[in-house]
Tab-separated table of C-alpha atoms in Angstrom:
chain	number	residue	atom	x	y	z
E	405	UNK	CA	-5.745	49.168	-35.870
E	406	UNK	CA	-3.817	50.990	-38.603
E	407	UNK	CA	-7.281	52.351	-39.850
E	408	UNK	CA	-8.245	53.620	-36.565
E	409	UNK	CA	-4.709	55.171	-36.052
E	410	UNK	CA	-4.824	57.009	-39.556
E	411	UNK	CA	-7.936	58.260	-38.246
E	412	UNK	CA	-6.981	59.639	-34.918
E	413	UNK	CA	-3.490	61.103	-36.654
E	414	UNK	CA	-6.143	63.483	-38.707
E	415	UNK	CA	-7.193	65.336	-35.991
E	416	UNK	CA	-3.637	64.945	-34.281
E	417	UNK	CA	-1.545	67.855	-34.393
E	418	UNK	CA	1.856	65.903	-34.493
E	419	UNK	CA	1.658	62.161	-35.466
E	420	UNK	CA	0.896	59.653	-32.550
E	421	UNK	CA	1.856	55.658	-32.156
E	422	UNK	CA	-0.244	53.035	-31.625
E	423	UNK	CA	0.984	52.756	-27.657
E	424	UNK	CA	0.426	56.100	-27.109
E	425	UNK	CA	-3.313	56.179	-27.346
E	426	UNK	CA	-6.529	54.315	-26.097
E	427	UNK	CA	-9.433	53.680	-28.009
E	428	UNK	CA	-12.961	52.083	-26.971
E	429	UNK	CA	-16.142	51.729	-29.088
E	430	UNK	CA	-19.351	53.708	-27.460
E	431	UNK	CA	-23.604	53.628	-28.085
E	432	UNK	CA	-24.138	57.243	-28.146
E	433	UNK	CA	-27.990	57.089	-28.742
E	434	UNK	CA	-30.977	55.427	-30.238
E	435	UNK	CA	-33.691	55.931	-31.234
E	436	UNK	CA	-35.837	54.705	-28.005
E	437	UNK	CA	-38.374	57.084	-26.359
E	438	UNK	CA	-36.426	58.498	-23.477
E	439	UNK	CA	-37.944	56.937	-20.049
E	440	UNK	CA	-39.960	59.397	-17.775
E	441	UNK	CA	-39.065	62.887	-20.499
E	442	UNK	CA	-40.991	61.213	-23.398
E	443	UNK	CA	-38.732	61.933	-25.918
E	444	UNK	CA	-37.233	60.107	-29.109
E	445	UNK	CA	-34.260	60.813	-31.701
E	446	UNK	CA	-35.586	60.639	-35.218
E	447	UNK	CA	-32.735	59.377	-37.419
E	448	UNK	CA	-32.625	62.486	-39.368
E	449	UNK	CA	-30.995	63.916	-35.711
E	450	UNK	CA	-28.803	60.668	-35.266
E	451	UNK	CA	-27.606	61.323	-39.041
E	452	UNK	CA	-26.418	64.965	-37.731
E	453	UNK	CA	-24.888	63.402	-34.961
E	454	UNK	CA	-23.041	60.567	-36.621
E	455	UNK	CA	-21.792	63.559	-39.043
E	456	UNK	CA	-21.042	65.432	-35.732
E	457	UNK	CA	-19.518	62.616	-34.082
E	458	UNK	CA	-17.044	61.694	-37.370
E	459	UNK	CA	-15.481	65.265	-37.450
E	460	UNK	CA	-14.646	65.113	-34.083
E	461	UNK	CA	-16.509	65.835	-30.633
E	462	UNK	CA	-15.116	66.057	-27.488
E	463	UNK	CA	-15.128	62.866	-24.311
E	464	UNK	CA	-15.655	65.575	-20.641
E	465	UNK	CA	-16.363	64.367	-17.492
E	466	UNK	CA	-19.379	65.162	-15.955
E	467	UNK	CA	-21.439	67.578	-18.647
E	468	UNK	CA	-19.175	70.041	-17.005
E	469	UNK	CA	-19.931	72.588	-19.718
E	470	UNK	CA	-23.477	72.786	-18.146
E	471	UNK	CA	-24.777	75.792	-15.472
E	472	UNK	CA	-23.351	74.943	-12.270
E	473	UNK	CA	-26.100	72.991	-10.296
E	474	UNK	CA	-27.987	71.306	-13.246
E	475	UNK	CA	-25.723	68.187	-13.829
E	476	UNK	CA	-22.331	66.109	-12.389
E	477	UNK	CA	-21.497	65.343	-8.906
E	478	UNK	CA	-23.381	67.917	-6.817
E	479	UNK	CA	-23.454	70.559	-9.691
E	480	UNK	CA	-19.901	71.518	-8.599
E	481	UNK	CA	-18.517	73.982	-10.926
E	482	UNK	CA	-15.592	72.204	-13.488
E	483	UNK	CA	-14.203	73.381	-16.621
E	484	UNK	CA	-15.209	71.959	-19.848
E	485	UNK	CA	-11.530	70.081	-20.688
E	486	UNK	CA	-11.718	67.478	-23.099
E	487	UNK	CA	-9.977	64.241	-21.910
E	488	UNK	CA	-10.570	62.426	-25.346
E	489	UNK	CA	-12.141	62.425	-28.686
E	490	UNK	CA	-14.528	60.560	-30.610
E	491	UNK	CA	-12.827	59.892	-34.285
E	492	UNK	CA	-15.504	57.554	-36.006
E	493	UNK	CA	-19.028	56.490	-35.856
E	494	UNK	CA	-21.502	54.888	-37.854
E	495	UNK	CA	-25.422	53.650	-37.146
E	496	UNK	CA	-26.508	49.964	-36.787
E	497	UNK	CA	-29.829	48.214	-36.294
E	498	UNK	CA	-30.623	47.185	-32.665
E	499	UNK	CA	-31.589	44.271	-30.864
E	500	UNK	CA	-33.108	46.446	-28.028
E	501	UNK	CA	-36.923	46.533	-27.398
E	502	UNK	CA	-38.270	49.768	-28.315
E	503	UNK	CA	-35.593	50.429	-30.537
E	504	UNK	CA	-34.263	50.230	-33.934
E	505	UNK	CA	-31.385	52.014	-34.914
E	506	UNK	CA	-28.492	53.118	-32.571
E	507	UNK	CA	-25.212	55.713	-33.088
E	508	UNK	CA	-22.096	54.335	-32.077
E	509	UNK	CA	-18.656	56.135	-32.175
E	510	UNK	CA	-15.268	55.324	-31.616
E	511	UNK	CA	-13.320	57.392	-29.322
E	512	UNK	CA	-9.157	57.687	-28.300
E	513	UNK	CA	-8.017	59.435	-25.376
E	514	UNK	CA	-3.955	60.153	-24.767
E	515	UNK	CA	-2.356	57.450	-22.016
E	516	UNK	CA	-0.355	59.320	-18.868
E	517	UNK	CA	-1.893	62.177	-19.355
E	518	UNK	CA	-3.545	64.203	-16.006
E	519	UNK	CA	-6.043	67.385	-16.525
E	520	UNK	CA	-7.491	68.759	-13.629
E	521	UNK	CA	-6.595	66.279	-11.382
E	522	UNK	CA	-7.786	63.334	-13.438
E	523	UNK	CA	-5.940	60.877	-14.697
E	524	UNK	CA	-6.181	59.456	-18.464
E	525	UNK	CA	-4.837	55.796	-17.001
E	526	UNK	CA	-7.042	56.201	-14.407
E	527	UNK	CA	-10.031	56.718	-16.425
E	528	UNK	CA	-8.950	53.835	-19.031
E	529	UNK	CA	-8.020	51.349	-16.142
E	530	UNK	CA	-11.853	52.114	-14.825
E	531	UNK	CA	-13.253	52.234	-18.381
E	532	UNK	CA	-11.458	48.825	-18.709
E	533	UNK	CA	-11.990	47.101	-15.528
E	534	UNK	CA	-15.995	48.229	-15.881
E	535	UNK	CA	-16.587	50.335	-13.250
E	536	UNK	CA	-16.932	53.642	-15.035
E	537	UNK	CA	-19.515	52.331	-18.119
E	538	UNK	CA	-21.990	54.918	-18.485
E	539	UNK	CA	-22.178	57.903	-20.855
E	540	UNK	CA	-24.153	60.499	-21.527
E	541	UNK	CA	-24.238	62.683	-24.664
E	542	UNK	CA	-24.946	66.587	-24.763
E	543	UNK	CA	-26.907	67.970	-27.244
E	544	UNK	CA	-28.988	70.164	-29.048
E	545	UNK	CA	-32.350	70.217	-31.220
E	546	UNK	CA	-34.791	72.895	-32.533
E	547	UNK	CA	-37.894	71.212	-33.858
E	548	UNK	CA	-39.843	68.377	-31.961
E	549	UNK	CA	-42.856	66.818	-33.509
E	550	UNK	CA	-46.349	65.283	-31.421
E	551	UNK	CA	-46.524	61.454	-32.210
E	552	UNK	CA	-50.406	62.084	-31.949
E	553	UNK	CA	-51.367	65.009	-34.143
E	554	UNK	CA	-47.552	65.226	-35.915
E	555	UNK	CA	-47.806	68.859	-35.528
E	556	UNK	CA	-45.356	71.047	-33.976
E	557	UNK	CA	-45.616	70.156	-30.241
E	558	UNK	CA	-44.295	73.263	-29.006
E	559	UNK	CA	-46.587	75.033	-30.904
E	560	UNK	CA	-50.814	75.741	-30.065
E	561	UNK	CA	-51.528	73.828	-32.884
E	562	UNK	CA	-50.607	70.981	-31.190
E	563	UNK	CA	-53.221	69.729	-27.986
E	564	UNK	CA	-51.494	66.754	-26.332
E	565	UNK	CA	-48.971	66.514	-23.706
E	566	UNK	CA	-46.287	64.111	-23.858
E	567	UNK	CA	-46.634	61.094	-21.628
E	568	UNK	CA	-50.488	60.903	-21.917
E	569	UNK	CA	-52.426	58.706	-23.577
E	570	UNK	CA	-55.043	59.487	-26.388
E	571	UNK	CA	-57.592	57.800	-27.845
E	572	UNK	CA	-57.376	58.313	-31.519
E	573	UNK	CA	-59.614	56.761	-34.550
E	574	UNK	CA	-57.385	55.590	-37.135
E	575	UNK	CA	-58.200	55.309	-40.889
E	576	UNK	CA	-59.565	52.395	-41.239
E	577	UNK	CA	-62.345	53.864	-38.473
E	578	UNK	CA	-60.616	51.676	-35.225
E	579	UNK	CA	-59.703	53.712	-32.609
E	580	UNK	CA	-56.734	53.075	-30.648
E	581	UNK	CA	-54.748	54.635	-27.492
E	582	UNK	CA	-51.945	56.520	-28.921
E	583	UNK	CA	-48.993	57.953	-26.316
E	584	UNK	CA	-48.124	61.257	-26.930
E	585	UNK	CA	-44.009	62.066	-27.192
E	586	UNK	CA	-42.448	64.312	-28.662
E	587	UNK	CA	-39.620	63.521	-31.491
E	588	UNK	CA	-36.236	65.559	-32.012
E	589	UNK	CA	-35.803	66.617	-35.290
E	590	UNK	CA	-33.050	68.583	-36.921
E	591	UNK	CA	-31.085	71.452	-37.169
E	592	UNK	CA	-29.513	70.242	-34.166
E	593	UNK	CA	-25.755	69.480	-32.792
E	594	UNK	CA	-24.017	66.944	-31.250
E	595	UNK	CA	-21.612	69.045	-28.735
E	596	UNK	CA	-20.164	66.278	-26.758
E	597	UNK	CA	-20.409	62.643	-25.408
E	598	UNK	CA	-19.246	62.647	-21.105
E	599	UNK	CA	-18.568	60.022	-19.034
E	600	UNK	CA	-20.698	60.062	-16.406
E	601	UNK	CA	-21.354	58.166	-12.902
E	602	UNK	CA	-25.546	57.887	-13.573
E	603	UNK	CA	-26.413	55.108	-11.022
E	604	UNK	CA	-23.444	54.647	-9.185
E	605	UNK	CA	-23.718	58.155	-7.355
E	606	UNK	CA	-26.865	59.365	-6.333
E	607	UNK	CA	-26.139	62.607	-7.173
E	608	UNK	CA	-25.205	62.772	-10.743
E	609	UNK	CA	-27.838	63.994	-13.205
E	610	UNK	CA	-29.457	66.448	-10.188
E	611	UNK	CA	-31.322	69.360	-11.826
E	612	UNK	CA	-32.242	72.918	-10.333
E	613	UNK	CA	-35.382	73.381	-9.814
E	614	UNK	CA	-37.712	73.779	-12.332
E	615	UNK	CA	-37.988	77.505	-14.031
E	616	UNK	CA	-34.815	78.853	-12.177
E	617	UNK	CA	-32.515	80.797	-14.688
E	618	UNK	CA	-29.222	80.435	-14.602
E	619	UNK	CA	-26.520	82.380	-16.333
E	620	UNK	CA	-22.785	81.156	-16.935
E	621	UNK	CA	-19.720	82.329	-19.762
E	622	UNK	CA	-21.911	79.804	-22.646
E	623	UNK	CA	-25.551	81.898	-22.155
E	624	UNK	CA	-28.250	82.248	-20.278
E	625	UNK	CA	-30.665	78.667	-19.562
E	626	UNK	CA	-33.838	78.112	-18.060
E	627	UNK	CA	-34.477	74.962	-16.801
E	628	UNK	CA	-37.831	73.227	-17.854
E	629	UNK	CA	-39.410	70.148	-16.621
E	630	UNK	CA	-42.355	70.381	-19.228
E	631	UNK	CA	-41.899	71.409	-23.158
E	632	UNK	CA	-45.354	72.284	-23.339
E	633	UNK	CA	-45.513	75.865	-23.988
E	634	UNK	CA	-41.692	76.628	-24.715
E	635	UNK	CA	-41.156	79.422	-26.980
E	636	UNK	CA	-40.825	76.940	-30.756
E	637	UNK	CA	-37.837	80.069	-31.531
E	638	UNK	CA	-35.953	78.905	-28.444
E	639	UNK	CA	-33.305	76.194	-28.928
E	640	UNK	CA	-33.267	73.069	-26.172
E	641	UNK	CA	-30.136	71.658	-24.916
E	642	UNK	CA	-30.442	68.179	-23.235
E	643	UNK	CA	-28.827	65.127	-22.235
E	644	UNK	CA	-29.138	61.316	-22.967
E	645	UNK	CA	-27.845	58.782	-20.813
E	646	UNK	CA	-28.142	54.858	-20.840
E	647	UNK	CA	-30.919	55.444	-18.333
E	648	UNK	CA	-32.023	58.952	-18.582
E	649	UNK	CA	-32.680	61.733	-20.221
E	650	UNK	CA	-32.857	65.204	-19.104
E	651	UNK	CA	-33.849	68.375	-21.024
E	652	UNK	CA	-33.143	71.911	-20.124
């Protein structure tokens, strides 16, 4: 549309038609607590995001900016080259059990364009067609809170693991079993959204092995398996997928 165009022409750095560019609409996140890693998005972190995602993040291939070996097809080592943008995004209420708000942003990529050996009409003609439909977003947060105690979860104040189960007596004196996960809360960063093959190759989305350090040009990373215990000064990067999610 002539709204969306305006939109894409402000990050633009000359001014670009209508034919020249592809756009499709994308669910970022939600608020859901991620299957198997226990963990949930508080809106607070979705509202960063959505901020994040209107000024402009970049569409990769792969989470290629990770260490080589913790994500994309066999961990092989890529550059981080943007193939798109997202240019928009707002948050809506969802229809999805467990669920009730999700992030959506609107993204344009440049037609007949090839970067590393990847076509842009080869990507839309997939993204089109249905075959390449899953994304992930990368992402960072510093502060996650226990759903049991709602203290600090990284922290000793905090006694629960996520993914167990608690008995806990409420106020009104009934006690109930509680799950314990652990939610995301800001400062945190929305660095990119990729396009990624989860569930059509097994590989993709294959960590190292739990407590190896790895060091590349954007830090040093240690990957972790359990938050339990992680220094509450240390900042976690991690990814969210349709179907999983993945913290290092």
């Amino acid at each position: 549309t002539e709204e969306q165009l305006t939109k894409i022409n402000s990050f633009a750095k000359r001014t670009l038609s209508a034919d020249e560019v592809f756009c499709f609409p994308n669910k970022l996140a939600g608020d859901m607590i991620i299957p198997d890693r226990y963990i949930k998005l508080s809106k607070e972190l979705l509202e960063v995001f959505m901020t994040n995602a209107k000024s402009g993040v970049s569409l990769l291939l792969d989470h290629s900016w990770c260490p080589d070996g913790f994500f994309g097809l066999g961990g092989r080592p890529k550059a981080a080259i943007p193939y798109g943008r997202t240019f928009d995004a707002k948050m809506e209420a969802s229809t999805v059990e467990g669920e009730t708000i999700t992030l959506n942003a609107d993204h344009y990529m440049l037609r007949g364009v090839e970067i590393d050996g990847v076509s842009t009409d080869n990507l839309i003609q997939s993204i089109e067609a249905g075959t390449l439909f899953d994304t992930s977003i990368g992402f960072s947060f510093s502060k996650g809170v226990c759903s049991v105690c709602n203290e600090e979860y990284y922290s000793r104040d905090c006694k629960h693991y996520a993914g167990k189960t608690y008995e806990i007596e409420g106020e009104d004196g009934v006690t109930r079993n509680v799950l314990c996960y652990v939610t995301a809360k800001p400062p945190g960063a929305l660095w990119e959204n990729s396009l990624v093959f989860d569930g059509a190759y097994p590989t993709a989305g294959v960590l190292s092995k739990a407590g190896e350090i790895v060091e590349n040009q954007n830090g040093i990373f240690e990957v972790v398996t359990e938050l339990k215990g992680i220094d509450p000064t240390k900042q976690l990067v991690a990814t969210y997928s349709n179907r999983t999610g993945i913290t290092t």
